[in-house]
Amino acid sequence: MASSLKNFIRSLDPKSLPRILQIQSGFYNEGSMYEKLGHECCLSTGDVIKVVALEIKKILANNLGSEDVSMQSTTVEPPLNFPGLCKVVTDKSPYVNVEEIVNNVWIGPTQQEQPCFCCSKDIQVENLTIKQGEKIVFVSVEDCNETLTVNCEIKRNGQVHAFLLPCSEEGDFHECQDDQIYTLEEIAKWKIPKSRTRKILFLDTGNAGYSSELLPKNFGSCGILEVIYEVHAVMKFQKEIVHFNSDLDVEVEDVTDHYNINTFLQPLSVKDILEKAKTGYPFVVAIIEGSIGNKHSYNFLCPGKEIVIYKKYQAGRILASEIKNNSSKRYFLIPESYKGKFKRKPRKFPTAYDLEIARNMKEKLHVVATKAFDCPHEEMCSVSIGDEFLIPEYQKSQVVEYGKKCVTAALPCEQIILPKNISKTILLPMFMEGGFNEVVHDRNRYDLSELCNNFHLPLNVTVGLRDLSTQEDILAGIPCLQLEEEINVSYLLISNLNNPKEIWEVSVHCLNMSFQLLREYPEDIVHFSIKSIVEEITEDQYYMMRKHKNQATIPPPRPPKIHIFTLPCSIRARTAGPNCGLGLALGCLNLACGAGLDWPMVFLTAKMGCGGHMSRTRLIQPSKSSVTPLRWTNTISSIIKPLNHCTSFYVVIMGG
């Protein structure tokens, strides 16, 4: 029976593709946008097409679903990346059996894609009775002994009970209330049943700052969604895949059961090619349509060309990014076969923990501090801007905290004392929030493998000698490049059918093509060399690779939870000499006790002479009852008085 293309696509289950359709009333629009965009512009009555794929083209929202009857009907077309969030309004129309739910409702692997229903009667399954109105989660559909069943779950008293529900189970199944929040695109993909509409609620439309082009302010918070799909189809006796929207004014009839599907060409997607390439047997395909990045390198990958696909495999790459101040950064995948030479560039390290990670066995790491840090532990060193350090190896240091011994990670290094250029061994706490710039004395040029073997990534470099084996080295013009990490990327080995000796690694992520399978390719290719290139990837591809990369590094240690009390700068400026230092220390102590701390620790920092050398003394007061303020005064005074040569004091009170 004939129906409109729009209604047919709305009721079509994508899992049933491909489907053969016959055009009952044709469409022709000379010079239309379809023709300008390379889409099919003529569907004549009697034509037979094979629908191979559906893709969401646009979403229409109508405010007829609002309860306000006085509101004027408005239909808008929000973008697929609509910035607002939505909730699904429960569909009150019941489903008569489980099979109707399976055929019309999307059931996916994630929690958001798993619908929930309740039945108007009790259901007996195995040793479990599902009570009337009890919430049933539809998890997945599986074929059990050639019978479709649904894996379901119910939750009782905090325990999850799993069971199988046959598709033949009858009863009025009502959709349960869904309290989850979705994007508009997620609702279009998962939450619109076949042959039904979906009412949604837009959340916070008045405060989200949407422009009138996205959602008018008088639209209301409720709307009914309609999805328009782009139909991908194959015309009989043609190789090209045609595209047209599902709202095209065409009458169609499904003739799949009465037509030989093999009379059509069978286009293969990249996903299909990857599945076939897993067998490891070469085969020949023709490129029907599509595009690819790095066109200057893969010029044989264009529509109409016949290529040989040998196999799929994983290859190592260095993920790199351009170092720039603005947002227009470039990202690259560099193969191990890259023949250019790199020169090292200075790196920046935000913490001492990053210094520990970056140290290597080839040389000491030379850095300059760009941020001051005052360390509360007397066994460790404070840092001033301009201090220089040499980083050798890592060890653990023991410090005393509140009268208890605890093990704290520390970074041993050598501080360079200028102008005599002498060094002394110090400890930097791993948790210090500092800043360091690397000083690079190395002027050598390294190939990629030498950098990966002798230094710890990430590493800042620039190309000192471009790759002479290629016509254009896209890395050569970049002032500073960060080699971030080694990753594994999926590749296909591909060659031109007319030139099988040149076999290229083509990354899967940059293929956006459809193919036609021609035949097997029996020739032996073991002795042919494999070529690879530097690939420039998009920002989205870069973050997707970083997302799936397994990060096994240990996080940096957290700093101790302490309260720091300091006095205003005007008071600090008057603390010259030991007597003023004593008054300042006691003043800080009164401040801390007034804040409710139980006799906290006092740190005194004395600045000696013009050289600015800093020394620190830490006092620990165990309890309020055992020590009086007079003993506090005597203790602090006995420490400060011998320091007559000090020019000023800085006092910090710390407590839990």
XYZ file of C-alpha atoms in Angstrom:
656
model
C 0.000 0.000 0.000
C 1.336 3.417 -0.958
C 2.085 6.054 1.663
C 3.863 9.368 1.776
C 7.646 9.204 2.065
C 7.426 11.205 5.290
C 5.083 8.730 7.003
C 7.015 5.733 5.715
C 10.329 6.999 7.119
C 8.672 7.870 10.451
C 7.482 4.290 10.841
C 10.670 2.666 9.485
C 12.912 0.697 11.831
C 16.543 1.514 10.873
C 17.523 -2.041 11.819
C 15.406 -3.319 8.903
C 17.503 -1.485 6.265
C 18.054 -1.816 3.378
C 14.492 -1.474 2.001
C 13.354 -1.376 -1.651
C 10.859 1.384 -2.488
C 8.954 2.061 -5.667
C 7.972 5.655 -6.455
C 4.180 5.905 -6.910
C 4.033 9.647 -7.600
C 7.221 11.326 -8.751
C 9.038 14.524 -7.937
C 10.906 16.870 -10.240
C 12.184 20.346 -9.507
C 14.547 21.705 -12.109
C 17.329 23.870 -10.699
C 16.348 23.136 -7.118
C 18.658 23.213 -4.136
C 18.901 19.431 -4.376
C 20.628 19.787 -7.716
C 22.916 22.540 -6.468
C 23.971 20.494 -3.469
C 24.669 17.383 -5.523
C 21.491 15.649 -4.341
C 19.088 13.727 -6.543
C 16.612 16.184 -8.087
C 14.373 13.812 -10.055
C 12.379 10.836 -8.765
C 10.081 9.636 -11.544
C 6.944 7.568 -11.100
C 7.881 3.896 -11.300
C 11.517 4.364 -10.229
C 12.859 1.785 -7.795
C 15.328 2.829 -5.118
C 17.092 1.038 -2.294
C 17.198 2.957 1.008
C 20.512 2.122 2.720
C 20.782 4.656 5.554
C 19.002 7.427 7.445
C 20.578 10.467 9.041
C 18.922 13.174 11.125
C 18.814 16.287 8.949
C 16.805 18.742 11.027
C 14.377 18.991 13.942
C 11.080 20.881 13.910
C 9.466 21.999 17.172
C 5.845 23.122 17.403
C 4.296 24.703 20.490
C 0.859 23.091 19.945
C 1.733 20.807 22.840
C 1.360 23.685 25.286
C -1.606 23.687 27.674
C -2.150 27.388 26.952
C -4.893 27.306 24.289
C -4.539 31.033 23.644
C -0.950 30.634 22.461
C -0.475 31.100 18.733
C 0.858 28.059 16.862
C 4.557 28.448 16.035
C 6.964 26.034 14.373
C 10.706 26.608 14.683
C 13.756 24.711 13.476
C 16.298 24.648 16.319
C 19.818 23.499 15.363
C 20.930 19.958 16.166
C 23.461 21.413 18.632
C 20.751 23.416 20.401
C 22.361 24.638 23.655
C 19.306 24.064 25.864
C 18.328 21.001 27.887
C 15.000 19.198 27.742
C 12.827 16.713 29.608
C 10.545 14.148 28.024
C 6.788 14.358 28.652
C 5.325 10.901 29.322
C 3.385 9.378 26.421
C -0.054 8.396 27.748
C -0.936 6.072 24.849
C -0.255 2.436 25.826
C 1.517 -0.275 23.837
C -0.511 -3.489 23.437
C 2.427 -5.905 23.770
C 6.205 -6.102 24.162
C 6.711 -6.615 20.427
C 5.187 -3.209 19.683
C 7.647 -1.614 22.101
C 10.613 -3.414 20.503
C 9.530 -2.374 16.995
C 8.871 1.272 17.804
C 11.032 2.348 20.762
C 14.797 2.764 20.732
C 16.594 0.438 23.199
C 20.303 1.214 23.562
C 23.282 0.200 25.719
C 23.428 3.211 28.053
C 21.076 4.050 30.891
C 19.675 7.072 29.042
C 18.817 4.865 26.053
C 16.935 2.265 28.099
C 13.185 3.005 28.282
C 10.995 2.182 31.277
C 7.434 0.848 31.186
C 4.850 -0.492 33.604
C 2.119 -3.020 32.842
C -1.563 -2.745 33.762
C -1.555 -6.349 35.022
C 0.699 -8.733 36.917
C 3.264 -10.617 34.819
C 4.659 -14.005 35.812
C 8.200 -14.701 34.512
C 10.195 -17.692 35.751
C 10.221 -17.447 39.568
C 9.406 -13.748 39.616
C 6.084 -11.924 39.632
C 6.092 -8.402 38.166
C 3.371 -6.515 39.959
C 0.897 -4.201 38.272
C 2.396 -0.715 37.853
C 5.928 -1.830 38.778
C 8.681 -0.062 36.834
C 10.357 -2.323 34.231
C 13.621 -1.248 32.588
C 14.090 -2.541 29.024
C 17.857 -3.131 28.847
C 18.468 -4.918 25.522
C 16.923 -7.149 22.872
C 18.375 -10.563 22.028
C 17.516 -13.525 19.818
C 17.059 -16.566 22.089
C 16.444 -19.800 20.146
C 15.137 -17.812 17.175
C 12.713 -15.989 19.449
C 13.093 -12.293 20.229
C 13.229 -11.593 23.960
C 13.958 -8.498 25.997
C 16.453 -8.354 28.873
C 14.629 -6.471 31.605
C 15.328 -5.317 35.140
C 13.285 -4.268 38.153
C 14.562 -2.775 41.388
C 13.198 -3.911 44.744
C 14.564 -2.891 48.153
C 17.787 -1.670 46.578
C 18.391 -4.948 44.709
C 18.215 -5.364 40.933
C 16.381 -8.421 39.569
C 17.024 -9.367 35.928
C 14.674 -11.434 33.790
C 13.686 -12.169 30.184
C 10.431 -10.898 28.743
C 9.193 -12.511 25.498
C 7.978 -10.243 22.708
C 4.699 -12.159 22.696
C 3.837 -10.893 26.182
C 0.581 -8.935 25.947
C -0.907 -6.255 28.139
C -1.233 -2.499 28.263
C 2.317 -1.184 28.727
C 2.495 2.471 29.723
C 5.601 4.630 29.540
C 6.977 5.568 32.976
C 7.845 9.104 33.931
C 11.377 9.983 32.818
C 13.182 12.410 35.155
C 16.442 12.444 33.196
C 17.617 15.496 31.250
C 18.561 15.294 27.576
C 19.842 17.439 24.764
C 17.559 17.989 21.803
C 19.687 15.733 19.591
C 19.587 12.901 22.161
C 15.789 13.061 22.246
C 15.676 13.006 18.435
C 17.896 9.889 18.369
C 16.508 7.912 21.298
C 13.169 9.160 22.572
C 10.823 9.565 19.599
C 8.915 6.310 18.983
C 8.130 5.229 15.448
C 4.757 6.504 14.137
C 4.335 8.661 17.255
C 5.095 12.203 18.259
C 7.114 13.285 21.265
C 6.190 16.129 23.586
C 9.065 17.738 25.497
C 9.697 20.479 28.047
C 12.419 23.069 27.406
C 14.222 23.821 30.681
C 15.041 27.403 31.726
C 14.263 28.898 28.338
C 13.896 32.324 29.883
C 17.317 32.401 31.566
C 19.545 30.521 29.142
C 20.144 33.489 26.848
C 18.828 31.835 23.698
C 18.555 34.113 20.697
C 15.199 34.589 18.984
C 16.488 32.646 16.004
C 16.906 29.510 18.147
C 13.761 29.630 20.256
C 11.393 32.638 20.392
C 10.557 33.930 23.854
C 6.815 33.567 23.180
C 7.259 29.937 22.127
C 6.555 28.580 25.592
C 8.246 25.802 27.521
C 6.436 22.890 25.869
C 6.742 21.619 22.294
C 6.087 18.686 19.974
C 9.116 17.423 18.050
C 9.242 16.178 14.480
C 12.433 14.794 12.945
C 13.259 15.217 9.250
C 15.769 12.626 8.009
C 18.169 12.679 5.100
C 17.563 9.496 3.130
C 20.587 7.766 1.565
C 19.493 5.610 -1.348
C 20.866 3.775 -4.374
C 19.185 4.151 -7.767
C 18.969 1.057 -9.930
C 21.796 0.801 -12.495
C 23.665 3.727 -10.848
C 26.760 3.719 -8.639
C 26.206 7.005 -6.850
C 24.349 7.278 -3.561
C 21.604 9.902 -3.771
C 20.396 12.034 -0.881
C 16.995 13.594 -0.286
C 14.970 14.716 2.703
C 12.202 12.575 4.132
C 9.648 15.425 3.827
C 9.871 15.305 0.035
C 6.370 15.271 -1.533
C 6.600 11.710 -2.873
C 4.309 8.668 -2.592
C 6.209 5.370 -2.124
C 5.451 1.683 -1.694
C 7.639 -0.876 0.075
C 8.346 -3.706 -2.423
C 11.253 -5.334 -0.565
C 9.533 -8.718 -0.323
C 8.794 -8.787 -4.073
C 12.101 -7.544 -5.457
C 15.573 -9.004 -5.940
C 17.826 -6.866 -3.792
C 20.932 -8.164 -5.606
C 19.998 -6.188 -8.725
C 21.258 -3.089 -6.859
C 24.839 -2.230 -6.206
C 25.809 -2.904 -2.601
C 27.546 0.200 -1.135
C 29.786 -0.376 1.855
C 30.391 2.143 4.614
C 33.721 2.625 6.377
C 32.328 0.485 9.215
C 31.581 -2.328 6.740
C 35.089 -2.063 5.280
C 36.645 -2.311 8.754
C 34.695 -5.478 9.499
C 35.769 -7.091 6.221
C 39.391 -5.950 6.644
C 39.635 -7.859 9.937
C 39.847 -11.105 7.947
C 43.299 -10.088 6.662
C 42.499 -11.047 3.043
C 43.020 -8.237 0.474
C 40.067 -7.124 -1.644
C 39.341 -4.553 -4.346
C 36.729 -1.811 -3.943
C 35.598 1.153 -6.004
C 35.102 4.505 -4.273
C 31.519 5.643 -4.839
C 31.606 8.980 -3.015
C 33.149 10.750 -0.082
C 36.086 12.843 1.014
C 39.292 12.482 2.988
C 41.773 14.707 4.738
C 45.331 15.136 3.421
C 44.103 15.162 -0.181
C 47.521 16.224 -1.422
C 48.987 12.957 -0.096
C 46.128 10.547 -0.761
C 45.280 11.834 -4.241
C 44.275 8.330 -5.375
C 41.361 8.289 -2.905
C 38.666 10.000 -4.973
C 35.290 8.893 -6.414
C 35.609 6.488 -9.326
C 39.031 5.113 -8.354
C 39.605 1.419 -7.689
C 41.793 0.631 -4.694
C 43.108 -2.432 -2.881
C 42.442 -2.719 0.864
C 44.848 -5.169 2.499
C 44.075 -5.186 6.208
C 43.307 -3.175 9.321
C 45.869 -2.795 12.082
C 47.080 -0.553 14.893
C 50.078 1.716 14.344
C 51.975 3.914 16.792
C 51.855 7.680 16.441
C 53.076 10.701 18.378
C 50.216 13.049 19.189
C 51.479 16.623 18.827
C 49.999 20.113 19.066
C 51.147 23.572 18.082
C 52.013 25.885 20.990
C 50.204 29.183 20.424
C 48.626 31.821 22.621
C 45.390 32.020 20.618
C 42.787 29.322 20.037
C 43.680 28.508 16.405
C 46.018 25.653 17.303
C 46.867 22.838 14.925
C 47.097 19.155 15.852
C 49.115 16.363 14.255
C 49.772 12.635 14.241
C 53.462 12.011 13.556
C 54.519 8.523 12.378
C 57.646 6.805 13.644
C 58.977 6.871 10.073
C 59.214 10.680 10.047
C 62.723 11.554 8.824
C 62.972 15.149 10.011
C 65.214 16.299 12.866
C 64.002 18.163 15.944
C 65.637 20.707 18.245
C 64.514 21.006 21.844
C 62.687 24.097 23.097
C 62.157 25.261 26.724
C 59.200 23.810 28.621
C 57.020 25.273 31.373
C 56.217 23.349 34.564
C 53.364 24.487 36.828
C 54.333 22.332 39.852
C 57.286 20.492 41.375
C 55.436 17.280 40.591
C 55.784 18.087 36.876
C 59.522 18.489 37.392
C 59.700 14.986 38.858
C 57.854 13.542 35.852
C 60.020 15.405 33.336
C 63.407 14.366 34.722
C 65.440 12.055 32.504
C 68.598 9.940 32.654
C 70.464 11.875 29.962
C 71.063 15.131 31.805
C 70.025 17.196 34.789
C 66.926 19.314 34.296
C 67.797 23.023 34.641
C 64.862 25.310 35.567
C 64.227 28.869 36.723
C 61.417 29.666 39.188
C 58.779 32.079 37.902
C 56.601 32.084 41.028
C 57.452 32.384 44.714
C 56.425 29.703 47.185
C 56.711 29.740 50.979
C 57.095 26.204 52.365
C 55.729 25.424 55.856
C 58.220 22.563 56.461
C 61.627 23.502 57.845
C 63.220 20.481 56.166
C 62.220 21.827 52.760
C 63.076 24.949 50.843
C 61.054 28.017 49.988
C 61.319 29.428 46.490
C 61.763 32.980 45.220
C 61.311 34.263 41.706
C 64.521 33.816 39.744
C 65.896 30.916 41.787
C 67.613 28.296 39.618
C 67.542 24.549 40.252
C 69.057 21.368 38.827
C 66.770 18.334 39.093
C 68.526 14.925 39.491
C 66.416 12.020 40.853
C 63.381 11.391 43.045
C 63.225 10.214 46.657
C 60.889 10.339 49.635
C 61.558 12.602 52.593
C 60.271 12.353 56.159
C 58.898 15.471 57.831
C 57.241 16.169 61.183
C 53.653 17.407 61.085
C 51.861 18.505 64.255
C 54.195 16.410 66.420
C 53.620 13.251 64.305
C 55.953 11.656 61.814
C 54.556 11.220 58.295
C 56.124 10.455 54.924
C 55.785 13.267 52.392
C 56.931 13.187 48.771
C 59.752 15.619 48.160
C 61.903 16.414 45.175
C 65.640 16.597 45.955
C 67.461 19.059 43.739
C 70.408 21.420 43.640
C 69.843 25.126 44.059
C 72.301 27.304 42.142
C 73.527 30.212 44.243
C 74.504 33.189 42.119
C 76.817 35.006 41.413
C 79.402 32.460 42.631
C 77.525 29.733 40.782
C 77.787 27.303 43.670
C 75.088 24.759 44.473
C 73.515 23.289 47.580
C 71.181 20.328 47.973
C 67.609 21.166 48.981
C 64.183 19.539 49.031
C 61.150 20.899 47.171
C 57.718 19.680 48.348
C 55.772 17.907 45.624
C 52.606 19.796 46.500
C 54.127 23.252 46.004
C 52.175 25.509 43.679
C 54.994 27.123 41.804
C 56.064 27.813 38.280
C 59.278 26.896 36.476
C 60.755 27.582 33.048
C 63.287 25.168 31.569
C 66.746 26.338 30.544
C 67.857 24.345 27.479
C 71.612 24.071 26.875
C 71.207 21.303 24.295
C 71.775 22.398 20.680
C 71.718 18.920 19.156
C 69.230 17.672 16.580
C 67.298 14.498 17.311
C 65.128 12.195 15.292
C 61.754 11.144 16.694
C 62.876 7.828 18.178
C 65.807 9.454 20.018
C 63.497 11.985 21.653
C 61.062 9.278 22.768
C 63.833 7.038 24.142
C 65.959 9.661 25.916
C 63.393 12.174 27.179
C 60.037 12.080 28.905
C 57.038 13.332 26.959
C 55.541 15.928 26.746
C 58.461 17.702 25.096
C 58.674 21.044 23.322
C 60.519 20.992 20.001
C 60.910 22.724 16.672
C 61.916 21.211 13.337
C 65.646 21.760 12.852
C 65.846 19.805 9.582
C 62.704 19.087 7.561
C 61.782 15.683 6.190
C 63.433 15.646 2.741
C 61.591 12.483 1.676
C 58.333 14.432 1.185
C 57.557 17.354 -1.079
C 55.996 19.340 1.743
C 56.769 18.951 5.436
C 53.806 20.534 7.243
C 55.739 20.578 10.553
C 58.639 22.634 9.221
C 56.945 26.031 9.472
C 55.705 25.692 13.056
C 57.734 27.788 15.574
C 57.075 25.520 18.567
C 55.519 22.075 18.707
C 54.656 19.978 21.767
C 55.128 16.223 21.430
C 52.469 15.105 23.903
C 52.266 11.303 24.045
C 52.523 8.036 22.169
C 49.182 6.569 21.093
C 47.889 3.725 18.926
C 45.638 4.599 15.976
C 43.567 2.336 13.694
C 44.767 2.265 10.082
C 43.903 0.605 6.795
C 46.630 -0.473 4.400
C 45.513 0.829 0.987
C 47.068 1.073 -2.469
C 45.976 2.179 -5.917
C 44.958 -0.843 -7.992
C 47.185 0.387 -10.833
C 50.188 0.920 -8.537
C 50.156 -1.832 -5.866
C 53.804 -1.242 -4.903
C 52.875 1.979 -3.068
C 50.977 0.875 0.024
C 49.795 3.664 2.318
C 48.691 3.794 5.921
C 45.346 5.611 5.856
C 43.863 6.448 9.252
C 40.282 5.339 9.765
C 39.179 8.566 11.442
C 39.791 10.662 8.300
C 37.812 8.402 5.939
C 34.317 9.595 5.083
C 33.484 7.444 2.072
C 31.237 4.753 0.638
C 32.614 1.866 -1.398
C 31.480 -0.852 -3.779
C 32.982 -4.287 -3.294
C 34.378 -5.626 -6.586
C 36.426 -8.787 -5.970
C 39.125 -10.441 -3.908
C 42.799 -9.556 -4.492
C 45.004 -12.665 -4.332
C 48.441 -11.101 -4.980
C 51.142 -11.374 -2.313
C 52.213 -8.013 -0.823
C 54.725 -9.046 1.812
C 57.736 -7.551 0.049
C 56.171 -4.123 -0.578
C 57.149 -1.243 1.719
C 54.504 0.724 3.626
C 54.380 4.527 3.436
C 53.031 6.907 6.039
C 52.661 10.674 6.337
C 52.255 13.340 9.016
C 48.509 13.849 9.423
C 46.840 17.050 10.516
C 43.714 16.301 12.547
C 40.846 18.450 13.733
C 40.392 19.710 17.275
C 37.458 17.320 17.829
C 39.549 14.349 16.680
C 42.395 15.456 18.953
C 40.222 15.577 22.079
C 38.551 12.287 21.168
C 41.983 10.612 21.034
C 42.959 12.158 24.359
C 39.673 10.982 25.852
C 40.226 7.348 24.892
C 43.900 7.338 25.850
C 44.463 5.354 29.033
C 46.002 7.691 31.577
C 47.899 5.520 34.069
C 49.947 8.270 35.721
C 49.649 8.792 39.478
C 48.031 12.139 40.384
C 50.196 14.671 42.238
C 50.080 14.688 46.049
C 47.593 17.063 47.627
C 48.883 19.867 49.837
C 48.146 19.677 53.594
C 44.888 21.272 54.722
C 46.033 24.236 56.791
C 44.851 27.734 57.618
C 47.340 30.542 57.064
C 46.991 33.850 58.930
C 49.031 36.813 57.767
C 49.020 40.457 58.752
C 48.521 43.361 56.306
C 51.517 44.632 54.353
C 51.541 47.922 56.259
C 52.219 46.079 59.529
C 54.846 43.840 57.949
C 56.723 46.895 56.763
C 57.273 48.086 60.361
C 58.700 44.792 61.642
C 62.363 45.803 61.572
C 64.634 44.292 64.213
C 64.124 41.507 66.749
C 61.923 43.452 69.192
C 59.380 44.281 66.519
C 59.584 40.675 65.310
C 58.585 39.500 68.798
C 55.607 41.850 68.909
C 54.515 40.801 65.449
C 54.698 37.095 66.343
C 52.561 37.543 69.446
C 50.104 39.725 67.516
C 49.675 37.019 64.888
C 49.211 34.439 67.635
C 46.387 36.464 69.206
C 44.733 36.724 65.791
C 44.860 32.961 65.338
C 43.518 32.175 68.810
C 40.736 34.699 68.279
C 39.716 32.714 65.218
C 39.111 29.661 67.407
C 42.315 27.696 66.715
C 43.741 25.579 69.523
C 47.155 27.195 69.990
C 48.426 26.743 66.436
C 51.955 26.561 65.076
C 54.041 29.718 64.635
C 56.513 30.115 61.763
C 59.079 32.900 61.906
C 61.043 33.855 58.808
C 64.042 36.115 59.359
C 65.500 38.111 56.468
C 69.237 38.603 56.959
C 71.162 41.413 55.302
C 70.973 42.512 51.687
C 71.503 39.050 50.255
C 67.974 38.053 51.163
C 68.918 34.633 52.588
C 65.881 33.250 54.430
C 65.893 31.041 57.553
C 62.808 29.555 59.203
C 62.018 28.364 62.715
C 58.880 26.373 63.491
C 57.325 26.188 66.971
C 54.716 23.549 67.843
C 52.345 24.108 70.789
C 50.607 20.802 71.632
C 47.707 22.036 73.769
C 46.203 25.097 75.334
C 46.251 23.761 78.871
C 49.887 22.701 79.114
C 51.497 25.955 78.005
C 50.711 29.468 79.177
C 50.963 32.679 77.107
C 53.948 33.694 79.263
C 55.877 30.578 78.239
C 54.887 31.343 74.626
C 56.416 34.799 74.953
C 59.625 33.473 76.512
C 59.996 30.776 73.869
C 59.553 33.154 70.935
C 61.794 35.759 72.567
C 64.611 33.249 73.125
C 64.597 32.428 69.406
C 64.385 35.990 68.096
C 66.892 37.762 70.371
C 70.019 35.992 69.038
C 69.100 37.140 65.537
C 70.335 40.715 66.054
C 71.762 40.837 62.513
C 68.326 40.259 60.935
C 66.766 43.195 59.134
C 63.092 42.101 59.183
C 60.755 39.300 60.181
C 57.811 37.608 58.495
C 55.417 35.627 60.701
C 52.895 32.951 59.690
C 50.475 31.299 62.111
C 49.217 27.870 61.038
C 46.696 25.577 62.618
C 44.056 22.926 61.919
